[in-house]
């Protein structure tokens, strides 16, 4: 990785400062993150002969990033199915994510509330055979052990061994120390936003994250992480 790492709180602080000091709305940062992730997902799918995208959206801003990525993939003409594993209360403190959920509901993308659906049921109903997972279940805001239904989905998805692109970091992985909060979803690649997280390099991070790409979300130069020599 060519940039310095920023922990979860440092990353959130850069986002806050981008808005407070430079007038960049959080909605724009999320748009940049999701669009960059969609571009990487498209590249991975082409190289691995995937025929559709199964987007997994959890609570908070990580779910919002997933909704943006799904929209951009659909706009590029790809087959996209979104599994939402959070109720609307999960976006109470993430208005940008809630807004992007509302946009996607109007977009015509196949969007399912799968909190009471099993991985096997949704997998069997997918309109494509070789999906690339886009993992937007859990991000840097994770605290404590992963809980149901997301924990159950991660365990079942691990058994399917489908290739996945993680958004920011693999779901279940601690952003700061690379520990696993009970269960984590391995990735073929990770699109990490703004700067790499220490947890991608520590503990279980290297084994779970796969190839890591830093997505430019348009932090101004004063807030961008320093490049390593």
mmCIF file of C-alpha atoms in Angstrom:
data_model
loop_
_atom_site.group_PDB
_atom_site.id
_atom_site.type_symbol
_atom_site.label_atom_id
_atom_site.label_comp_id
_atom_site.label_asym_id
_atom_site.label_seq_id
_atom_site.Cartn_x
_atom_site.Cartn_y
_atom_site.Cartn_z
ATOM 1 C CA UNK A 1 0.000 0.000 0.000
ATOM 2 C CA UNK A 2 1.395 3.396 -0.857
ATOM 3 C CA UNK A 3 -0.513 5.496 1.704
ATOM 4 C CA UNK A 4 -0.273 5.772 5.471
ATOM 5 C CA UNK A 5 -2.979 3.910 7.364
ATOM 6 C CA UNK A 6 -5.772 5.711 9.187
ATOM 7 C CA UNK A 7 -7.795 4.074 11.948
ATOM 8 C CA UNK A 8 -11.559 4.118 12.194
ATOM 9 C CA UNK A 9 -11.804 7.279 14.286
ATOM 10 C CA UNK A 10 -9.143 9.078 12.219
ATOM 11 C CA UNK A 11 -11.068 8.242 9.059
ATOM 12 C CA UNK A 12 -14.333 9.540 10.500
ATOM 13 C CA UNK A 13 -12.527 12.712 11.590
ATOM 14 C CA UNK A 14 -11.267 13.295 8.024
ATOM 15 C CA UNK A 15 -14.816 12.884 6.737
ATOM 16 C CA UNK A 16 -16.128 15.351 9.321
ATOM 17 C CA UNK A 17 -13.426 17.879 8.498
ATOM 18 C CA UNK A 18 -14.031 17.517 4.781
ATOM 19 C CA UNK A 19 -17.592 18.671 5.418
ATOM 20 C CA UNK A 20 -16.987 21.240 8.166
ATOM 21 C CA UNK A 21 -13.845 22.896 6.788
ATOM 22 C CA UNK A 22 -14.172 22.399 3.034
ATOM 23 C CA UNK A 23 -17.913 22.175 2.440
ATOM 24 C CA UNK A 24 -17.826 18.694 0.911
ATOM 25 C CA UNK A 25 -21.104 16.987 1.864
ATOM 26 C CA UNK A 26 -21.025 13.459 3.188
ATOM 27 C CA UNK A 27 -23.367 12.463 0.388
ATOM 28 C CA UNK A 28 -20.659 13.330 -2.144
ATOM 29 C CA UNK A 29 -18.031 11.332 -0.239
ATOM 30 C CA UNK A 30 -20.383 8.337 -0.239
ATOM 31 C CA UNK A 31 -21.073 8.765 -3.950
ATOM 32 C CA UNK A 32 -17.357 8.785 -4.714
ATOM 33 C CA UNK A 33 -16.793 5.707 -2.561
ATOM 34 C CA UNK A 34 -19.602 3.711 -4.138
ATOM 35 C CA UNK A 35 -18.713 4.712 -7.682
ATOM 36 C CA UNK A 36 -15.062 3.769 -7.178
ATOM 37 C CA UNK A 37 -16.058 0.440 -5.681
ATOM 38 C CA UNK A 38 -18.380 -0.254 -8.627
ATOM 39 C CA UNK A 39 -15.529 0.351 -11.065
ATOM 40 C CA UNK A 40 -13.320 -2.108 -9.180
ATOM 41 C CA UNK A 41 -16.152 -4.641 -8.953
ATOM 42 C CA UNK A 42 -16.681 -4.430 -12.705
ATOM 43 C CA UNK A 43 -12.988 -5.081 -13.313
ATOM 44 C CA UNK A 44 -12.943 -8.074 -10.967
ATOM 45 C CA UNK A 45 -16.062 -9.546 -12.534
ATOM 46 C CA UNK A 46 -14.618 -9.265 -16.030
ATOM 47 C CA UNK A 47 -11.356 -10.939 -15.071
ATOM 48 C CA UNK A 48 -13.134 -13.724 -13.196
ATOM 49 C CA UNK A 49 -15.946 -14.285 -15.716
ATOM 50 C CA UNK A 50 -18.691 -13.366 -13.250
ATOM 51 C CA UNK A 51 -22.152 -12.844 -14.753
ATOM 52 C CA UNK A 52 -23.850 -10.702 -12.097
ATOM 53 C CA UNK A 53 -23.425 -8.802 -8.829
ATOM 54 C CA UNK A 54 -24.950 -9.826 -5.517
ATOM 55 C CA UNK A 55 -24.716 -6.714 -3.350
ATOM 56 C CA UNK A 56 -25.001 -7.133 0.423
ATOM 57 C CA UNK A 57 -26.038 -4.034 2.367
ATOM 58 C CA UNK A 58 -25.878 -3.749 6.133
ATOM 59 C CA UNK A 59 -26.656 -0.878 8.497
ATOM 60 C CA UNK A 60 -24.985 2.520 8.565
ATOM 61 C CA UNK A 61 -22.816 4.132 5.959
ATOM 62 C CA UNK A 62 -21.302 0.854 4.761
ATOM 63 C CA UNK A 63 -24.763 -0.089 3.555
ATOM 64 C CA UNK A 64 -25.029 3.320 1.909
ATOM 65 C CA UNK A 65 -21.792 2.695 0.014
ATOM 66 C CA UNK A 66 -23.268 -0.609 -1.159
ATOM 67 C CA UNK A 67 -26.426 1.081 -2.459
ATOM 68 C CA UNK A 68 -24.373 3.574 -4.454
ATOM 69 C CA UNK A 69 -22.214 0.786 -5.889
ATOM 70 C CA UNK A 70 -25.328 -1.177 -6.865
ATOM 71 C CA UNK A 71 -26.794 1.833 -8.651
ATOM 72 C CA UNK A 72 -23.638 2.447 -10.663
ATOM 73 C CA UNK A 73 -23.327 -1.226 -11.599
ATOM 74 C CA UNK A 74 -26.944 -1.260 -12.761
ATOM 75 C CA UNK A 75 -26.367 1.924 -14.768
ATOM 76 C CA UNK A 76 -23.480 0.173 -16.521
ATOM 77 C CA UNK A 77 -25.899 -2.500 -17.712
ATOM 78 C CA UNK A 78 -25.004 -5.277 -15.277
ATOM 79 C CA UNK A 79 -27.364 -7.711 -13.583
ATOM 80 C CA UNK A 80 -27.598 -6.637 -9.932
ATOM 81 C CA UNK A 81 -29.461 -8.058 -6.940
ATOM 82 C CA UNK A 82 -29.289 -6.307 -3.563
ATOM 83 C CA UNK A 83 -29.886 -8.077 -0.261
ATOM 84 C CA UNK A 84 -30.681 -5.612 2.525
ATOM 85 C CA UNK A 85 -29.891 -7.003 5.969
ATOM 86 C CA UNK A 86 -30.821 -3.957 8.021
ATOM 87 C CA UNK A 87 -34.118 -2.361 8.903
ATOM 88 C CA UNK A 88 -34.697 1.316 8.337
ATOM 89 C CA UNK A 89 -33.797 1.948 11.952
ATOM 90 C CA UNK A 90 -30.284 0.903 10.997
ATOM 91 C CA UNK A 91 -29.927 4.169 9.074
ATOM 92 C CA UNK A 92 -31.277 6.464 11.794
ATOM 93 C CA UNK A 93 -27.800 7.915 12.327
ATOM 94 C CA UNK A 94 -26.761 7.588 8.683
ATOM 95 C CA UNK A 95 -29.005 9.944 6.672
ATOM 96 C CA UNK A 96 -26.860 9.694 3.546
ATOM 97 C CA UNK A 97 -27.261 5.926 3.538
ATOM 98 C CA UNK A 98 -31.016 6.280 4.068
ATOM 99 C CA UNK A 99 -31.211 8.670 1.130
ATOM 100 C CA UNK A 100 -29.324 6.269 -1.138
ATOM 101 C CA UNK A 101 -31.592 3.424 -0.065
ATOM 102 C CA UNK A 102 -34.570 5.548 -1.102
ATOM 103 C CA UNK A 103 -32.978 6.343 -4.457
ATOM 104 C CA UNK A 104 -32.268 2.691 -5.149
ATOM 105 C CA UNK A 105 -35.843 1.723 -4.298
ATOM 106 C CA UNK A 106 -36.972 3.983 -7.144
ATOM 107 C CA UNK A 107 -34.265 2.860 -9.545
ATOM 108 C CA UNK A 108 -35.699 -0.474 -10.597
ATOM 109 C CA UNK A 109 -32.867 -2.570 -9.130
ATOM 110 C CA UNK A 110 -33.895 -5.884 -7.554
ATOM 111 C CA UNK A 111 -33.769 -4.932 -3.876
ATOM 112 C CA UNK A 112 -34.828 -7.417 -1.180
ATOM 113 C CA UNK A 113 -35.275 -7.115 2.566
ATOM 114 C CA UNK A 114 -33.544 -10.396 3.374
ATOM 115 C CA UNK A 115 -33.398 -10.225 7.165
ATOM 116 C CA UNK A 116 -35.722 -13.229 7.332
ATOM 117 C CA UNK A 117 -34.387 -14.953 4.222
ATOM 118 C CA UNK A 118 -31.615 -17.539 4.232
ATOM 119 C CA UNK A 119 -28.520 -17.322 2.063
ATOM 120 C CA UNK A 120 -29.590 -20.532 0.335
ATOM 121 C CA UNK A 121 -33.016 -19.155 -0.551
ATOM 122 C CA UNK A 122 -31.638 -15.944 -2.036
ATOM 123 C CA UNK A 123 -28.813 -17.760 -3.834
ATOM 124 C CA UNK A 124 -31.302 -20.106 -5.499
ATOM 125 C CA UNK A 125 -33.414 -17.158 -6.664
ATOM 126 C CA UNK A 126 -30.581 -15.158 -8.234
ATOM 127 C CA UNK A 127 -31.034 -14.558 -11.981
ATOM 128 C CA UNK A 128 -27.354 -15.345 -12.627
ATOM 129 C CA UNK A 129 -25.133 -18.327 -11.900
ATOM 130 C CA UNK A 130 -21.701 -16.883 -11.115
ATOM 131 C CA UNK A 131 -22.132 -13.841 -8.885
ATOM 132 C CA UNK A 132 -19.490 -11.552 -7.517
ATOM 133 C CA UNK A 133 -20.409 -10.559 -3.981
ATOM 134 C CA UNK A 134 -20.152 -6.894 -3.064
ATOM 135 C CA UNK A 135 -19.807 -6.905 0.711
ATOM 136 C CA UNK A 136 -21.264 -3.782 2.292
ATOM 137 C CA UNK A 137 -22.524 -5.498 5.438
ATOM 138 C CA UNK A 138 -20.274 -4.027 8.138
ATOM 139 C CA UNK A 139 -17.611 -1.344 8.125
ATOM 140 C CA UNK A 140 -15.467 0.669 10.497
ATOM 141 C CA UNK A 141 -18.368 1.327 12.868
ATOM 142 C CA UNK A 142 -18.564 -2.296 14.041
ATOM 143 C CA UNK A 143 -18.593 -2.641 17.828
ATOM 144 C CA UNK A 144 -18.686 -6.011 19.551
ATOM 145 C CA UNK A 145 -19.506 -9.391 18.080
ATOM 146 C CA UNK A 146 -21.349 -9.600 14.767
ATOM 147 C CA UNK A 147 -24.998 -10.346 15.494
ATOM 148 C CA UNK A 148 -27.768 -12.176 13.629
ATOM 149 C CA UNK A 149 -28.926 -12.068 10.921
ATOM 150 C CA UNK A 150 -25.624 -10.772 9.529
ATOM 151 C CA UNK A 151 -23.548 -13.310 11.469
ATOM 152 C CA UNK A 152 -25.654 -16.165 10.055
ATOM 153 C CA UNK A 153 -25.321 -14.798 6.545
ATOM 154 C CA UNK A 154 -21.555 -14.483 6.833
ATOM 155 C CA UNK A 155 -21.215 -18.085 8.036
ATOM 156 C CA UNK A 156 -23.370 -19.386 5.194
ATOM 157 C CA UNK A 157 -21.640 -17.225 2.585
ATOM 158 C CA UNK A 158 -18.271 -18.532 3.732
ATOM 159 C CA UNK A 159 -19.508 -22.048 2.985
ATOM 160 C CA UNK A 160 -20.467 -21.004 -0.572
ATOM 161 C CA UNK A 161 -16.909 -19.724 -1.214
ATOM 162 C CA UNK A 162 -18.073 -17.047 -3.652
ATOM 163 C CA UNK A 163 -15.540 -14.350 -4.608
ATOM 164 C CA UNK A 164 -16.231 -11.069 -2.838
ATOM 165 C CA UNK A 165 -15.267 -7.430 -3.049
ATOM 166 C CA UNK A 166 -15.334 -5.878 0.417
ATOM 167 C CA UNK A 167 -16.282 -2.235 0.859
ATOM 168 C CA UNK A 168 -13.740 -0.470 3.102
ATOM 169 C CA UNK A 169 -12.813 -3.695 4.913
ATOM 170 C CA UNK A 170 -14.110 -7.273 5.152
ATOM 171 C CA UNK A 171 -17.263 -7.470 7.253
ATOM 172 C CA UNK A 172 -16.439 -8.592 10.784
ATOM 173 C CA UNK A 173 -12.836 -7.384 10.699
ATOM 174 C CA UNK A 174 -11.719 -4.739 13.183
ATOM 175 C CA UNK A 175 -10.474 -1.668 11.332
ATOM 176 C CA UNK A 176 -7.803 -0.854 13.897
ATOM 177 C CA UNK A 177 -6.195 -4.120 15.002
ATOM 178 C CA UNK A 178 -7.220 -6.781 12.472
ATOM 179 C CA UNK A 179 -9.077 -8.933 14.990
ATOM 180 C CA UNK A 180 -12.281 -10.732 14.012
ATOM 181 C CA UNK A 181 -15.506 -9.906 15.835
ATOM 182 C CA UNK A 182 -16.771 -13.464 15.985
ATOM 183 C CA UNK A 183 -17.005 -14.139 12.250
ATOM 184 C CA UNK A 184 -15.742 -12.381 9.120
ATOM 185 C CA UNK A 185 -16.291 -12.658 5.374
ATOM 186 C CA UNK A 186 -13.111 -13.266 3.334
ATOM 187 C CA UNK A 187 -12.595 -11.163 0.220
ATOM 188 C CA UNK A 188 -10.925 -11.544 -3.127
ATOM 189 C CA UNK A 189 -10.271 -7.792 -2.953
ATOM 190 C CA UNK A 190 -11.041 -4.837 -0.704
ATOM 191 C CA UNK A 191 -11.927 -1.334 -1.868
ATOM 192 C CA UNK A 192 -10.841 0.772 1.104
ATOM 193 C CA UNK A 193 -12.017 4.374 1.133
ATOM 194 C CA UNK A 194 -9.763 7.394 1.533
ATOM 195 C CA UNK A 195 -6.908 5.508 3.173
ATOM 196 C CA UNK A 196 -6.022 1.934 4.105
ATOM 197 C CA UNK A 197 -7.027 0.847 7.601
ATOM 198 C CA UNK A 198 -4.457 -0.664 10.009
ATOM 199 C CA UNK A 199 -6.628 -3.755 10.420
ATOM 200 C CA UNK A 200 -6.002 -4.659 6.793
ATOM 201 C CA UNK A 201 -2.323 -5.174 7.663
ATOM 202 C CA UNK A 202 -2.598 -6.575 11.177
ATOM 203 C CA UNK A 203 -3.945 -9.778 12.719
ATOM 204 C CA UNK A 204 -6.364 -11.574 10.424
ATOM 205 C CA UNK A 205 -6.498 -8.663 7.991
ATOM 206 C CA UNK A 206 -4.021 -9.857 5.358
ATOM 207 C CA UNK A 207 -5.679 -13.279 5.132
ATOM 208 C CA UNK A 208 -9.176 -11.812 4.819
ATOM 209 C CA UNK A 209 -8.757 -8.669 2.707
ATOM 210 C CA UNK A 210 -7.202 -10.043 -0.476
ATOM 211 C CA UNK A 211 -5.842 -7.417 -2.847
ATOM 212 C CA UNK A 212 -6.415 -3.942 -1.424
ATOM 213 C CA UNK A 213 -7.165 -0.859 -3.524
ATOM 214 C CA UNK A 214 -7.444 2.635 -2.039
ATOM 215 C CA UNK A 215 -10.427 4.494 -3.495
ATOM 216 C CA UNK A 216 -10.097 8.271 -3.782
ATOM 217 C CA UNK A 217 -13.249 9.790 -2.269
ATOM 218 C CA UNK A 218 -12.143 13.400 -2.911
ATOM 219 C CA UNK A 219 -10.758 14.413 0.432
ATOM 220 C CA UNK A 220 -9.010 17.744 -0.161
ATOM 221 C CA UNK A 221 -5.186 17.690 -0.301
ATOM 222 C CA UNK A 222 -4.851 18.923 3.288
ATOM 223 C CA UNK A 223 -6.688 15.842 4.555
ATOM 224 C CA UNK A 224 -5.255 13.146 2.327
ATOM 225 C CA UNK A 225 -3.002 10.558 3.958
ATOM 226 C CA UNK A 226 0.697 10.880 3.327
ATOM 227 C CA UNK A 227 2.301 8.637 0.771
ATOM 228 C CA UNK A 228 4.822 6.162 2.046
ATOM 229 C CA UNK A 229 8.334 6.382 0.587
#
